[in-house]
PDB file of C-alpha atoms in Angstrom:
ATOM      1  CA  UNK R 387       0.000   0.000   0.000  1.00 50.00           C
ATOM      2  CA  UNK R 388       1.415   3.015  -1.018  1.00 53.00           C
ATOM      3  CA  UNK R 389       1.577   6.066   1.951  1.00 55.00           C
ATOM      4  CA  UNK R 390      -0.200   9.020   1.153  1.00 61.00           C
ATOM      5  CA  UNK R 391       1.885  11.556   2.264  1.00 74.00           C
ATOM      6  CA  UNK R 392       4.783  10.426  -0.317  1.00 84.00           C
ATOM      7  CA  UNK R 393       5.228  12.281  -2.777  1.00 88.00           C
ATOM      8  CA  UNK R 394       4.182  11.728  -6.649  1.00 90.00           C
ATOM      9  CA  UNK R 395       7.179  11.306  -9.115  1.00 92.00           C
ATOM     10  CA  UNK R 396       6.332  11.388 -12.813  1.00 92.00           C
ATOM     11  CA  UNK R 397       8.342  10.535 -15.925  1.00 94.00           C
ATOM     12  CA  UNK R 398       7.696  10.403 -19.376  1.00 94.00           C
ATOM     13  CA  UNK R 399       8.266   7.442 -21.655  1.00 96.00           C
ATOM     14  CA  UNK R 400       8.569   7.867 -25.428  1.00 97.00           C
ATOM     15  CA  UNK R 401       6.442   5.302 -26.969  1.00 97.00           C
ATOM     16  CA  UNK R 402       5.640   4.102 -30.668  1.00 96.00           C
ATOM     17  CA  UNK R 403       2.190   5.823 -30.183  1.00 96.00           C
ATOM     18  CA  UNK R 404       3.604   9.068 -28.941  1.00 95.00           C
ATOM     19  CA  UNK R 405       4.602  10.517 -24.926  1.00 95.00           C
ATOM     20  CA  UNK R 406       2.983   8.245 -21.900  1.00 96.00           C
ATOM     21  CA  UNK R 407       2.580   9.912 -18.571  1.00 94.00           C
ATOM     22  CA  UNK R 408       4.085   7.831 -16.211  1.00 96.00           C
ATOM     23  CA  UNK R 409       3.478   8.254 -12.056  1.00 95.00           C
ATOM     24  CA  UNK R 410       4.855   6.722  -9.275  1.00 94.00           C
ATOM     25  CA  UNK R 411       3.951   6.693  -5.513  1.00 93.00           C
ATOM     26  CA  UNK R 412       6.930   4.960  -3.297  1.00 91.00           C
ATOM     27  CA  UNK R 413       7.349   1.692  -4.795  1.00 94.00           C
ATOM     28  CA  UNK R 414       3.752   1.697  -6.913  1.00 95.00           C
ATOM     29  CA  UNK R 415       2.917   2.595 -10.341  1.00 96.00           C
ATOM     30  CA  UNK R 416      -0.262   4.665  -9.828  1.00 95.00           C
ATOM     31  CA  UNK R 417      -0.613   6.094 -13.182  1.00 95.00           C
ATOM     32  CA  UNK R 418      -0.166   5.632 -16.721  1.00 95.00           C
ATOM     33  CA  UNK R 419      -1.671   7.787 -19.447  1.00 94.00           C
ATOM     34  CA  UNK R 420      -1.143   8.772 -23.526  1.00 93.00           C
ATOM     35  CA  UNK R 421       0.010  12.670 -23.105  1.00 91.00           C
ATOM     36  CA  UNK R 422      -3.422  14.418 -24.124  1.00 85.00           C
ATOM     37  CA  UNK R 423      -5.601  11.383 -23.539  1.00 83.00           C
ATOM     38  CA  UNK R 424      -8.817  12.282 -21.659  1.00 78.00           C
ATOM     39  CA  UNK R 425      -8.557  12.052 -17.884  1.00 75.00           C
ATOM     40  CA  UNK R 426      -4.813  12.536 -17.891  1.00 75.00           C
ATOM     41  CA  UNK R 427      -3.213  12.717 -14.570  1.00 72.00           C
ATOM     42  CA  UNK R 428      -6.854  12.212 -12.988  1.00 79.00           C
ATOM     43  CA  UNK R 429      -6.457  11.631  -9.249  1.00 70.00           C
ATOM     44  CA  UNK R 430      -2.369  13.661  -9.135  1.00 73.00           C
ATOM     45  CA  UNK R 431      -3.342  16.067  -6.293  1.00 66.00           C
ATOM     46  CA  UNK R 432      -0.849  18.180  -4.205  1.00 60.00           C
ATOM     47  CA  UNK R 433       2.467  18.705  -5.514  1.00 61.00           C
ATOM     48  CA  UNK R 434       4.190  16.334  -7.826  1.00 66.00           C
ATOM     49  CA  UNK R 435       7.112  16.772  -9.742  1.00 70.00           C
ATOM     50  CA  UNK R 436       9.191  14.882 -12.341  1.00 76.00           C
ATOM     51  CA  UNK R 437      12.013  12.605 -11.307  1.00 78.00           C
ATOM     52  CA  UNK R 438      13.068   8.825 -10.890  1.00 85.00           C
ATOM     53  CA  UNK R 439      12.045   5.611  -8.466  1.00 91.00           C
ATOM     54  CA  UNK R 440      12.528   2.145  -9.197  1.00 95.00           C
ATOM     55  CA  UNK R 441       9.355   1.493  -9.995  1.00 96.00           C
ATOM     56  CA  UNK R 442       9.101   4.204 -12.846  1.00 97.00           C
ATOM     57  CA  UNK R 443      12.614   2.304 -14.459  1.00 96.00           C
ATOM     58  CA  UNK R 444      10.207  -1.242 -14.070  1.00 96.00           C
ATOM     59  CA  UNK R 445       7.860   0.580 -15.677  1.00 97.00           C
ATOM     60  CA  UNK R 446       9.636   1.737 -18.723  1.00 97.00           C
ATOM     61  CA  UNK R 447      11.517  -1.794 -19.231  1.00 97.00           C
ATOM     62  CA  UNK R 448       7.671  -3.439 -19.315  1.00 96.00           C
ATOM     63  CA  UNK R 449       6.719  -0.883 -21.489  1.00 97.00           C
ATOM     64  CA  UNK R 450       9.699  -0.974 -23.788  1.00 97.00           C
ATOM     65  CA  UNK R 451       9.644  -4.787 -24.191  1.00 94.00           C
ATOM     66  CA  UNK R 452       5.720  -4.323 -24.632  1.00 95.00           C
ATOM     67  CA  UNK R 453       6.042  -2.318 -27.799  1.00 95.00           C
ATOM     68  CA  UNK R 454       8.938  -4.431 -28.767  1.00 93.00           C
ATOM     69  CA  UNK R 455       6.330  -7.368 -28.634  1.00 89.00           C
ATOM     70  CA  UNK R 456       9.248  -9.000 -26.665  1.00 89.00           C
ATOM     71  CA  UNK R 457       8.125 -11.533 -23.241  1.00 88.00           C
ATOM     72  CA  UNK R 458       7.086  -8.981 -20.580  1.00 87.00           C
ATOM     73  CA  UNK R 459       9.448  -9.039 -17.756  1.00 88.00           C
ATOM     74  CA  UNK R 460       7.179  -9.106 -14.197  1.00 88.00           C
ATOM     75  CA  UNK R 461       4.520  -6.505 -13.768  1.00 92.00           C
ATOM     76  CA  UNK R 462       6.033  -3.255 -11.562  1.00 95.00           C
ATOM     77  CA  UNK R 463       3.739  -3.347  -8.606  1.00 96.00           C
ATOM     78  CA  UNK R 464       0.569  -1.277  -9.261  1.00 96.00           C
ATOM     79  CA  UNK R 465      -1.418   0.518  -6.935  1.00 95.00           C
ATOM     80  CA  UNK R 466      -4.594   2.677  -8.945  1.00 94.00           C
ATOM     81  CA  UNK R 467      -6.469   5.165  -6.353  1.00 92.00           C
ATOM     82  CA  UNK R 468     -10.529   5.075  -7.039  1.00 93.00           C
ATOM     83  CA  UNK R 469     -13.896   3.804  -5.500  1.00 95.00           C
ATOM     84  CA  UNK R 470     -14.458   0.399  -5.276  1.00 94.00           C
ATOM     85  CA  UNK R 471     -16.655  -0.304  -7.967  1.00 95.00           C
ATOM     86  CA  UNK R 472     -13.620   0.921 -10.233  1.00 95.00           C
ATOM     87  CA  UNK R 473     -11.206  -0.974  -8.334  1.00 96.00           C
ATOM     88  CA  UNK R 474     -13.572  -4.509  -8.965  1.00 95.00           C
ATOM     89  CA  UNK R 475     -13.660  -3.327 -13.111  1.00 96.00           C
ATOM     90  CA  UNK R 476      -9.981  -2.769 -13.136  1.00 96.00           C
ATOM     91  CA  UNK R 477      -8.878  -5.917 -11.777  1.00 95.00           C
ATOM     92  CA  UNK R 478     -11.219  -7.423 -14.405  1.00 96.00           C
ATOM     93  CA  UNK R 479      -9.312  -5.235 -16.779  1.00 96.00           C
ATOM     94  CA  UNK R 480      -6.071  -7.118 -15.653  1.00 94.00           C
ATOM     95  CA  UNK R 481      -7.435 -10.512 -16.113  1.00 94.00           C
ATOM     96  CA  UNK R 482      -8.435 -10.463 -19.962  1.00 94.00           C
ATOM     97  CA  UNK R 483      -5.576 -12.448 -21.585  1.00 91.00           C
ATOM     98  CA  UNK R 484      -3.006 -10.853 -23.780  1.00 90.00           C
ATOM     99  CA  UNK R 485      -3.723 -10.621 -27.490  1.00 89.00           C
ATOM    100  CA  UNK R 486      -7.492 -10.893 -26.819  1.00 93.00           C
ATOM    101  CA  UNK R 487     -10.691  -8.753 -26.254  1.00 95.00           C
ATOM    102  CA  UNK R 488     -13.636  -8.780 -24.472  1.00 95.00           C
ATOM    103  CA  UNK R 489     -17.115  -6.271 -24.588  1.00 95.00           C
ATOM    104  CA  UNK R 490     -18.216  -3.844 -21.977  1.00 94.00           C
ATOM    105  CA  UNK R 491     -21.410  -6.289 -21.482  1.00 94.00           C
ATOM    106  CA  UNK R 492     -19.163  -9.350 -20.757  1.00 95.00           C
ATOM    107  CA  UNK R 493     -17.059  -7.175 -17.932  1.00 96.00           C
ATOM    108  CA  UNK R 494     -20.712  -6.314 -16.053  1.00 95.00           C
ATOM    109  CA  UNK R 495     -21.570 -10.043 -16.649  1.00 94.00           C
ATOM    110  CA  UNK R 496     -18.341 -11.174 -14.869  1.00 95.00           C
ATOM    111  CA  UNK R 497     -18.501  -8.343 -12.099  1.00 95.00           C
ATOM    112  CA  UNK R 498     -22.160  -9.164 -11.725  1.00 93.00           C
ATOM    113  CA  UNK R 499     -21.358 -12.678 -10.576  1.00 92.00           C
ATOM    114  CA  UNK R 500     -18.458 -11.864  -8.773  1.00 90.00           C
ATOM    115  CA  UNK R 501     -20.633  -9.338  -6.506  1.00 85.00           C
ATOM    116  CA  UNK R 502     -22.461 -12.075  -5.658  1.00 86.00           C
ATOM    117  CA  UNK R 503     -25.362 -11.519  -8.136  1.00 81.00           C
ATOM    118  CA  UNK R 504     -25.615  -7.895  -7.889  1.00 82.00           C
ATOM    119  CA  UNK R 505     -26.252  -6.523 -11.287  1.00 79.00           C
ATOM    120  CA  UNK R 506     -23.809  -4.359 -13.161  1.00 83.00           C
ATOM    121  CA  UNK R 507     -24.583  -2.486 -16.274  1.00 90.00           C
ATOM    122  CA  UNK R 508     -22.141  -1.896 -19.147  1.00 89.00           C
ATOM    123  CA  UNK R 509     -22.842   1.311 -19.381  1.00 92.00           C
ATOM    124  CA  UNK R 510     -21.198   1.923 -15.638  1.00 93.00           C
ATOM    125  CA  UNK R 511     -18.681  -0.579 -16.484  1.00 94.00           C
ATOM    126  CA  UNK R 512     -18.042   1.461 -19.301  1.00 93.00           C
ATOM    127  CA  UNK R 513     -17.298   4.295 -16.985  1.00 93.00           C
ATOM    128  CA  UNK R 514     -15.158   2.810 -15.015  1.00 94.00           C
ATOM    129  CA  UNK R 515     -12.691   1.290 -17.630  1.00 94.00           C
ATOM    130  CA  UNK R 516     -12.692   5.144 -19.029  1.00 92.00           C
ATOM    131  CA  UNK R 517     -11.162   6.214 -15.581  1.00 93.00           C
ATOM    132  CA  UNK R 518      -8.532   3.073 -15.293  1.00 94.00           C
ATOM    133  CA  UNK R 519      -5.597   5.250 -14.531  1.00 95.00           C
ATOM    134  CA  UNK R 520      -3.217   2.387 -15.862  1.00 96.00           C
ATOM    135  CA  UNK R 521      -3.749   2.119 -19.570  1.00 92.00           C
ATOM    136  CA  UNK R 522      -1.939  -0.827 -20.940  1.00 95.00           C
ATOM    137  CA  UNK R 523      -0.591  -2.193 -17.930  1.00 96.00           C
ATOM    138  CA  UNK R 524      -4.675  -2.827 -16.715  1.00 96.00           C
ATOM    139  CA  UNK R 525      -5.612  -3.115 -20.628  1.00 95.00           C
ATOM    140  CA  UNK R 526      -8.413  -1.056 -21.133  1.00 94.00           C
ATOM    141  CA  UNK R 527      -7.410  -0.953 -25.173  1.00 95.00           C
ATOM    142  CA  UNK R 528      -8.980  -4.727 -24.895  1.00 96.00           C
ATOM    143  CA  UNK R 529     -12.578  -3.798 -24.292  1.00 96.00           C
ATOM    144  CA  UNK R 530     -14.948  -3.687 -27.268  1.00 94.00           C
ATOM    145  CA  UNK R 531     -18.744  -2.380 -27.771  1.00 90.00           C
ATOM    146  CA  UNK R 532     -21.511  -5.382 -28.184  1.00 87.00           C
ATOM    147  CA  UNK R 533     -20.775  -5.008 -32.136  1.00 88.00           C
ATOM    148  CA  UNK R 534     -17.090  -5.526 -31.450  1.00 85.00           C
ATOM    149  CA  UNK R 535     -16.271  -1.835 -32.501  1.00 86.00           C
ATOM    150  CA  UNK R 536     -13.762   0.503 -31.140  1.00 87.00           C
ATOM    151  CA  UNK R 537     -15.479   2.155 -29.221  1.00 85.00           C
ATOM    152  CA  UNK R 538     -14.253   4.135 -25.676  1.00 74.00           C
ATOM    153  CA  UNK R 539     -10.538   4.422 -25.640  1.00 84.00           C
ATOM    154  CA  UNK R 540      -9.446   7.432 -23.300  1.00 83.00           C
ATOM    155  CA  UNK R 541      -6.194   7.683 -25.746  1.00 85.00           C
ATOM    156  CA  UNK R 542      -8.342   7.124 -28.984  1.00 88.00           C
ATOM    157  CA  UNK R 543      -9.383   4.887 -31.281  1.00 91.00           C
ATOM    158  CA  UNK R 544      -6.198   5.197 -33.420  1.00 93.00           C
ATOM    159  CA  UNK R 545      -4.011   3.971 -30.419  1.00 94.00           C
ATOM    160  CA  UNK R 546      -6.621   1.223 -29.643  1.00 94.00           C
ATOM    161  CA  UNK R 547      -6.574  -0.377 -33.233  1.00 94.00           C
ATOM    162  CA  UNK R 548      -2.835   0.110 -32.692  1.00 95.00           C
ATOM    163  CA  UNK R 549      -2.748  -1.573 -29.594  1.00 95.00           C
ATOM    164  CA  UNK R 550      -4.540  -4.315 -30.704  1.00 95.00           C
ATOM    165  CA  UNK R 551      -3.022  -4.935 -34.158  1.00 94.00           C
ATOM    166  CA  UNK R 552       0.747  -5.263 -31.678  1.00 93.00           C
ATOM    167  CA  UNK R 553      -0.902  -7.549 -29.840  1.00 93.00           C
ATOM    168  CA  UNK R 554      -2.411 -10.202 -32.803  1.00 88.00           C
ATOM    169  CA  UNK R 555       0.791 -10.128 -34.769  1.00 83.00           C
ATOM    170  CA  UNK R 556       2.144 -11.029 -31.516  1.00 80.00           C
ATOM    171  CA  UNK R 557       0.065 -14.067 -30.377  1.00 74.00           C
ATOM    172  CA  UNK R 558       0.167 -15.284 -33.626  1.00 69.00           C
ATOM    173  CA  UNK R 559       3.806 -15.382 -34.180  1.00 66.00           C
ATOM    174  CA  UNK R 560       4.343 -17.461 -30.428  1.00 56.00           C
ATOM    175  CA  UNK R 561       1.830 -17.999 -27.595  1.00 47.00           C
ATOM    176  CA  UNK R 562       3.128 -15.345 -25.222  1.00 48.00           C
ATOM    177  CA  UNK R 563       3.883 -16.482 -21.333  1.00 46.00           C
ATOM    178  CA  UNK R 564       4.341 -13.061 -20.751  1.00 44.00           C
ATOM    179  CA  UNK R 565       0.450 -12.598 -19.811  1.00 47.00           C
ATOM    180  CA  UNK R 566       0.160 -12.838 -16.169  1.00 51.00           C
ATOM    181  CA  UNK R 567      -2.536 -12.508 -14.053  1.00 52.00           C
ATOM    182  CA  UNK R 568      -2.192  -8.635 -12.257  1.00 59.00           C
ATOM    183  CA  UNK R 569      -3.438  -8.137  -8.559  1.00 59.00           C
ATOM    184  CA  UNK R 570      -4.313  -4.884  -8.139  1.00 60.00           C
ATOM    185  CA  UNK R 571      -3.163  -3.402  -4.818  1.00 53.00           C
ATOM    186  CA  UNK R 572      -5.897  -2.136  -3.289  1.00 43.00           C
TER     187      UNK R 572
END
């Protein structure tokens, strides 16, 4: 659990698909964004300033060996900050397999049962995975509308087609190991 009164340290990686907002809190990841993407920075309050942890340096070697379409080297730990509904549709997030989708209606299905019946609607899931502050390391870019469109990508459709194409060619080529399931800290 990360303490609240550390501070935030931010970096910036230079991806394939343009500047990603990384942030750090002690030895969590507690952001990752597309530089411009909607909801940016959401949840970076006080003062936060731009510098280096471990966890950021894990964060860029996942992320460089992600667009490399290399094995992913173990997950830097990963603490997002929202309510708990968002917390129960981002740890869904982390379970859909590498190099495969799901739909917004599946994700309420699944979060449905695993509330013990309570029902879920896509349309809230569908507000949640909007918020996940850890695009591509909880992989929002997997979630689809009922019609399998491209729909709801905070970093845009263009990214999420990208996304997704990196991940086929990857599959195909070798059945990656790299996917591993991702507790969120919570």
């Amino acid at each position: 659990m990360t303490d609240r009164r550390e501070p935030v340290v931010t970096a910036v990686y230079f991806s394939p698909l343009g500047e990603v907002l990384l942030a750090a809190q002690g030895e969590a990841l507690i952001g990752c964004w597309f530089v411009g993407q909607r909801y940016e920075g959401r949840g970076l309050t006080g003062e936060y300033g731009r510098g280096s942890l471990p966890v950021l340096d894990e964060a860029a070697l996942w992320l460089d060996a992600y667009f490399a379409g290399k094995p992913l080297p173990g997950c830097p730990r990963l603490a997002p900050k929202g309510t708990a509904f968002q917390l129960a549709v981002w740890q869904l997030l982390a379970e859909i397999p590498y190099g495969e989708t799901t739909t917004y209606s599946r994700l309420a299905q699944l979060l449905s049962q695993r509330r013990g019946g309570r029902p879920s609607s896509a349309r809230a899931v569908g507000g949640a995975v909007s918020r996940n502050p850890l695009s591509l390391f909880l992989p929002c870019h997997r979630v689809l509308g009922a019609n399998g469109s491209l729909t709801g990508y905070a970093g845009g459709t263009e990214r999420k087609a990208a996304l997704l194409r990196l991940e086929k060619k990857r599959a195909s080529e070798s059945s990656p190991a790299e996917h591993e399931f991702r507790r969120i800290i919570q």
